[in-house]
XYZ file of N, CA and C in Angstrom:
312
model
N 102.724 141.379 108.126
C 101.841 140.334 107.237
C 100.307 140.922 107.394
N 99.898 141.129 106.272
C 98.095 141.067 106.324
C 97.429 139.933 106.193
N 96.203 140.050 106.875
C 95.574 138.896 106.668
C 95.442 138.162 105.382
N 95.386 139.034 104.633
C 95.363 138.465 103.184
C 96.267 137.768 102.328
N 97.577 137.966 102.789
C 98.834 137.847 102.637
C 98.853 136.199 103.331
N 98.494 136.192 104.827
C 98.370 135.222 105.451
C 97.662 133.791 104.370
N 96.134 134.669 104.397
C 95.503 134.131 103.616
C 96.009 132.868 102.230
N 96.552 133.939 101.276
C 97.195 133.503 100.097
C 98.038 132.540 100.338
N 98.925 132.512 101.654
C 100.133 131.444 101.815
C 99.523 130.471 102.574
N 98.123 130.773 103.255
C 97.857 129.436 103.615
C 97.208 128.418 102.295
N 96.591 128.972 101.554
C 95.870 128.481 100.292
C 96.827 127.842 99.671
N 98.136 128.462 98.872
C 99.131 128.080 98.544
C 99.694 127.145 98.911
N 99.923 126.804 100.469
C 100.303 125.887 100.856
C 99.384 124.531 101.109
N 98.277 124.595 101.130
C 97.350 123.935 101.036
C 97.108 122.730 99.640
N 97.392 123.941 98.473
C 96.990 123.343 97.314
C 98.437 122.357 96.833
N 99.544 122.805 97.308
C 100.598 122.468 96.916
C 100.744 121.246 97.770
N 100.275 121.301 98.915
C 100.395 119.756 99.563
C 99.226 118.791 99.175
N 98.176 119.040 98.341
C 97.102 118.125 97.886
C 97.773 117.540 96.776
N 98.288 118.727 95.747
C 99.006 118.085 94.500
C 99.934 117.142 94.725
N 100.964 117.527 95.515
C 101.997 116.712 95.844
C 101.357 115.106 96.435
N 100.308 115.456 97.367
C 99.791 114.040 97.609
C 99.262 113.329 96.581
N 98.775 113.653 95.374
C 98.087 113.359 94.376
C 99.096 112.524 93.540
N 100.466 113.245 93.273
C 101.229 113.021 92.249
C 101.588 111.751 93.042
N 102.003 111.661 94.417
C 102.772 110.588 94.901
C 102.030 109.164 94.714
N 100.637 109.488 94.965
C 99.811 108.320 94.838
C 99.624 107.880 93.061
N 99.725 108.758 92.452
C 99.914 108.327 90.955
C 101.133 107.717 90.342
N 102.258 108.173 90.890
C 103.481 108.071 90.495
C 103.543 106.258 91.714
N 102.852 105.754 92.078
C 103.136 104.571 92.941
C 102.543 103.407 92.145
N 100.964 104.247 91.573
C 100.504 103.443 90.788
C 101.204 103.350 89.525
N 101.851 104.353 88.858
C 102.875 104.067 87.735
C 104.124 103.197 87.846
N 104.811 102.840 88.771
C 105.743 102.359 89.536
C 105.189 100.836 89.339
N 103.861 100.523 89.537
C 103.461 99.424 89.579
C 103.365 98.813 88.227
N 102.780 99.622 87.602
C 102.595 99.085 86.142
C 103.871 98.623 85.504
N 104.644 99.833 85.805
C 105.765 99.264 85.152
C 106.389 98.233 85.461
N 106.532 97.498 86.618
C 106.781 96.574 86.843
C 106.148 95.378 86.743
N 104.997 95.383 85.992
C 104.151 94.261 85.797
C 105.041 93.108 84.987
N 104.607 91.996 85.368
C 105.041 90.757 84.750
C 104.753 90.713 83.534
N 105.280 90.346 82.428
C 104.884 90.043 80.907
C 104.653 88.516 80.849
N 103.127 88.190 80.260
C 102.673 86.891 80.337
C 102.724 87.067 79.144
N 102.687 85.544 78.330
C 102.006 85.080 76.797
C 100.555 84.872 77.090
N 100.214 85.259 75.614
C 98.442 84.215 75.955
C 98.878 83.116 75.055
N 98.915 81.749 75.975
C 99.059 80.837 75.682
C 98.076 79.607 76.847
N 97.997 78.486 76.058
C 97.615 77.348 76.853
C 97.266 77.397 78.500
N 98.554 78.015 79.008
C 98.610 78.108 80.467
C 97.921 79.144 81.047
N 97.779 80.116 80.318
C 97.360 81.260 81.209
C 95.856 81.323 81.813
N 94.903 80.575 81.629
C 94.067 80.420 82.268
C 94.095 79.586 83.338
N 95.396 78.595 83.430
C 95.315 77.549 84.781
C 95.908 78.927 85.987
N 97.147 80.156 85.307
C 97.653 80.668 86.165
C 96.378 81.776 86.487
N 95.785 81.953 85.950
C 94.394 82.837 86.417
C 93.548 81.965 87.953
N 93.556 80.980 87.299
C 92.789 80.457 88.210
C 93.548 80.170 89.606
N 94.633 80.046 89.535
C 95.584 79.679 90.733
C 95.912 81.345 91.373
N 95.645 82.219 90.990
C 95.996 83.181 91.324
C 94.723 83.663 92.601
N 95.237 84.573 93.595
C 94.835 84.744 94.566
C 93.250 85.563 94.182
N 92.138 85.276 94.392
C 90.750 86.105 93.833
C 90.887 85.987 92.557
N 91.596 84.929 91.913
C 91.220 84.640 90.287
C 91.120 85.562 89.699
N 92.612 86.601 89.971
C 92.779 87.977 89.343
C 93.961 88.126 89.307
N 94.596 88.872 88.252
C 96.104 88.889 88.013
C 96.276 90.331 88.105
N 96.459 91.330 89.089
C 96.548 92.453 88.809
C 97.591 93.203 88.015
N 97.692 94.089 87.733
C 98.679 94.766 86.676
C 99.557 93.614 85.956
N 99.300 93.201 85.094
C 100.344 92.456 84.284
C 100.094 92.753 82.352
N 101.112 92.597 82.005
C 101.185 92.858 80.745
C 101.022 91.527 79.701
N 100.230 91.130 78.968
C 99.727 90.257 78.121
C 100.595 90.169 76.790
N 101.046 89.653 76.239
C 101.699 89.848 74.975
C 100.848 88.192 74.237
N 100.754 88.401 72.726
C 100.352 87.462 71.858
C 99.567 87.869 70.760
N 99.217 86.917 69.864
C 98.353 86.972 68.708
C 96.797 87.313 69.519
N 96.549 88.111 68.716
C 94.892 88.554 69.009
C 94.101 88.240 67.520
N 93.111 87.087 67.658
C 92.438 86.753 66.583
C 91.288 87.449 66.637
N 90.396 87.779 65.695
C 89.110 88.563 65.667
C 88.133 87.431 65.721
N 87.178 88.075 66.226
C 85.624 86.797 66.612
C 84.812 86.906 65.222
N 84.982 87.912 64.616
C 84.547 87.512 63.525
C 85.401 88.050 62.224
N 85.500 88.968 61.730
C 86.104 89.623 60.547
C 87.312 90.865 61.376
N 87.854 91.016 61.187
C 89.324 92.158 61.380
C 88.848 93.194 60.501
N 88.718 94.545 61.678
C 88.439 95.620 60.930
C 89.634 96.277 59.829
N 89.165 97.160 59.146
C 90.315 97.479 58.177
C 90.084 98.877 57.934
N 91.162 99.260 57.877
C 91.306 100.835 58.032
C 91.065 101.814 56.696
N 90.572 102.697 56.943
C 89.842 103.667 55.508
C 91.251 104.216 54.871
N 91.982 104.417 56.114
C 93.192 105.580 56.158
C 94.323 104.951 55.485
N 94.510 103.806 55.975
C 96.176 103.136 56.039
C 95.870 101.786 55.248
N 96.244 101.451 54.146
C 95.936 100.728 53.223
C 96.848 98.922 54.203
N 96.237 98.319 54.180
C 96.881 96.948 54.934
C 96.634 96.787 56.418
N 96.476 97.904 56.977
C 96.422 98.260 58.271
C 94.848 97.609 59.005
N 94.951 96.498 59.895
C 93.682 95.809 60.494
C 93.670 96.243 61.888
N 92.260 95.718 62.894
C 92.465 95.650 64.083
C 91.311 94.897 64.521
N 91.103 94.900 65.924
C 90.414 94.154 66.762
C 89.208 94.976 67.421
N 88.432 95.038 68.235
C 87.888 95.824 69.210
C 88.011 94.818 70.488
N 88.021 95.389 71.337
C 88.542 94.814 72.697
C 87.143 94.651 73.360
N 86.944 93.684 74.005
C 85.467 93.739 74.729
C 85.922 94.302 76.239
N 85.213 95.128 76.791
C 85.599 95.850 77.843
C 84.406 95.551 78.717
N 85.177 95.204 80.481
C 84.322 94.608 81.312
C 84.033 96.053 82.325
N 83.082 96.516 82.438
C 82.478 97.625 82.904
C 82.045 97.414 84.647
N 82.813 97.751 85.656
C 82.455 97.777 87.110
C 82.071 98.444 87.677
N 80.821 98.928 87.705
C 79.873 100.021 88.582
C 79.949 99.646 89.861
N 80.312 100.792 90.551
C 80.507 100.964 92.050
C 79.295 101.674 92.930
N 79.046 101.060 93.832
C 77.400 101.607 94.262
C 77.344 102.847 94.311
N 76.252 103.805 93.831
C 75.902 104.932 93.943
C 75.536 105.752 94.993
N 75.881 106.660 95.710
C 75.025 107.418 97.074
C 74.583 108.689 96.049
N 73.397 109.274 96.617
C 72.641 110.471 96.417
C 72.843 111.376 97.147
N 73.588 112.523 96.619
C 74.454 113.682 97.441
C 73.041 114.642 97.227
N 72.874 114.851 98.359
C 71.606 116.064 98.717
C 72.120 117.150 97.979
N 73.276 117.476 98.622
C 73.577 118.990 98.451
C 74.030 119.320 97.368
N 74.757 118.279 96.292
C 75.141 118.732 95.215
C 74.090 118.234 94.154
N 72.932 117.486 94.667
C 72.050 116.649 93.837
C 72.249 116.030 92.639
N 73.222 115.085 92.992
C 73.717 114.110 92.287
C 74.030 112.761 92.619
N 74.310 111.747 91.533
C 74.615 110.587 92.369
C 76.251 110.603 92.609
Protein backbone atom coordinates (compact mmCIF):
# COMPACT_ATOMS: atom_id res chain seq x y z
CA UNK A 1 0.00 0.00 0.00
CA UNK A 2 1.46 3.32 -1.08
CA UNK A 3 1.21 6.57 0.89
CA UNK A 4 -1.08 8.00 -1.82
CA UNK A 5 -3.52 5.14 -1.36
CA UNK A 6 -3.49 5.63 2.42
CA UNK A 7 -4.15 9.33 1.93
CA UNK A 8 -7.10 8.60 -0.37
CA UNK A 9 -8.49 6.00 2.04
CA UNK A 10 -8.14 8.34 5.01
CA UNK A 11 -9.78 11.28 3.26
CA UNK A 12 -12.57 9.03 2.01
CA UNK A 13 -13.25 7.80 5.54
CA UNK A 14 -13.14 11.35 6.90
CA UNK A 15 -15.63 12.64 4.33
CA UNK A 16 -17.89 9.64 4.88
CA UNK A 17 -17.88 10.28 8.62
CA UNK A 18 -18.61 13.98 8.13
CA UNK A 19 -21.50 13.35 5.75
CA UNK A 20 -22.96 10.65 8.02
CA UNK A 21 -22.80 13.06 10.98
CA UNK A 22 -24.59 15.77 8.97
CA UNK A 23 -27.20 13.25 7.78
CA UNK A 24 -27.95 12.06 11.32
CA UNK A 25 -28.23 15.63 12.60
CA UNK A 26 -30.67 16.65 9.87
CA UNK A 27 -32.69 13.44 10.23
CA UNK A 28 -33.29 14.27 13.92
CA UNK A 29 -34.60 17.70 12.94
CA UNK A 30 -36.89 16.17 10.32
CA UNK A 31 -38.20 13.68 12.89
CA UNK A 32 -38.99 16.52 15.31
CA UNK A 33 -40.83 18.44 12.60
CA UNK A 34 -42.88 15.38 11.62
CA UNK A 35 -43.84 14.83 15.29
CA UNK A 36 -44.89 18.48 15.67
CA UNK A 37 -48.30 18.98 17.26
CA UNK A 38 -51.00 20.47 15.05
CA UNK A 39 -52.72 23.52 16.52
CA UNK A 40 -55.71 25.46 15.26
CA UNK A 41 -55.53 29.22 14.80
CA UNK A 42 -58.23 30.38 17.20
CA UNK A 43 -58.72 32.49 20.33
CA UNK A 44 -56.90 29.95 22.54
CA UNK A 45 -53.60 30.22 20.66
CA UNK A 46 -52.27 33.41 22.37
CA UNK A 47 -52.93 31.90 25.80
CA UNK A 48 -51.18 28.70 24.79
CA UNK A 49 -48.11 30.62 23.58
CA UNK A 50 -48.04 32.73 26.75
CA UNK A 51 -48.14 29.62 28.93
CA UNK A 52 -45.28 27.92 27.03
CA UNK A 53 -41.73 27.99 28.30
CA UNK A 54 -39.97 31.09 26.98
CA UNK A 55 -43.20 32.19 25.28
CA UNK A 56 -42.21 30.04 22.30
CA UNK A 57 -43.64 26.88 20.75
CA UNK A 58 -40.89 25.03 18.87
CA UNK A 59 -41.97 23.02 15.83
CA UNK A 60 -45.74 23.33 15.70
CA UNK A 61 -48.00 23.14 12.68
CA UNK A 62 -50.67 25.83 12.58
CA UNK A 63 -53.91 25.11 10.76
CA UNK A 64 -56.57 27.67 10.02
CA UNK A 65 -57.84 30.37 7.72
CA UNK A 66 -55.53 33.23 6.84
CA UNK A 67 -57.03 36.66 6.24
CA UNK A 68 -55.11 39.35 4.36
CA UNK A 69 -54.25 42.60 6.13
CA UNK A 70 -55.31 44.69 3.13
CA UNK A 71 -56.17 42.91 -0.11
CA UNK A 72 -55.35 39.38 -1.20
CA UNK A 73 -52.89 38.90 -4.05
CA UNK A 74 -54.38 37.42 -7.20
CA UNK A 75 -52.48 35.22 -9.61
CA UNK A 76 -51.91 36.41 -13.16
CA UNK A 77 -51.48 32.83 -14.36
CA UNK A 78 -54.30 30.93 -12.61
CA UNK A 79 -57.73 32.47 -12.50
CA UNK A 80 -59.38 32.42 -9.08
CA UNK A 81 -56.13 31.69 -7.18
CA UNK A 82 -55.38 34.08 -4.33
CA UNK A 83 -52.65 34.31 -1.73
CA UNK A 84 -51.18 36.42 1.05
CA UNK A 85 -47.64 37.38 2.02
CA UNK A 86 -46.38 36.01 5.29
CA UNK A 87 -44.52 38.39 7.58
CA UNK A 88 -41.03 37.07 8.21
CA UNK A 89 -39.11 37.54 11.42
CA UNK A 90 -35.37 37.64 10.91
CA UNK A 91 -33.12 36.89 13.85
CA UNK A 92 -29.54 37.91 13.22
CA UNK A 93 -26.76 36.26 15.12
CA UNK A 94 -23.72 38.17 16.26
CA UNK A 95 -21.17 38.51 13.51
CA UNK A 96 -17.46 37.94 14.17
CA UNK A 97 -14.76 39.17 11.80
CA UNK A 98 -12.67 36.34 10.37
CA UNK A 99 -9.31 37.93 9.55
CA UNK A 100 -8.09 34.86 7.68
CA UNK A 101 -11.03 34.77 5.26
CA UNK A 102 -11.56 38.56 5.51
CA UNK A 103 -15.28 38.18 6.00
CA UNK A 104 -17.88 38.49 8.74
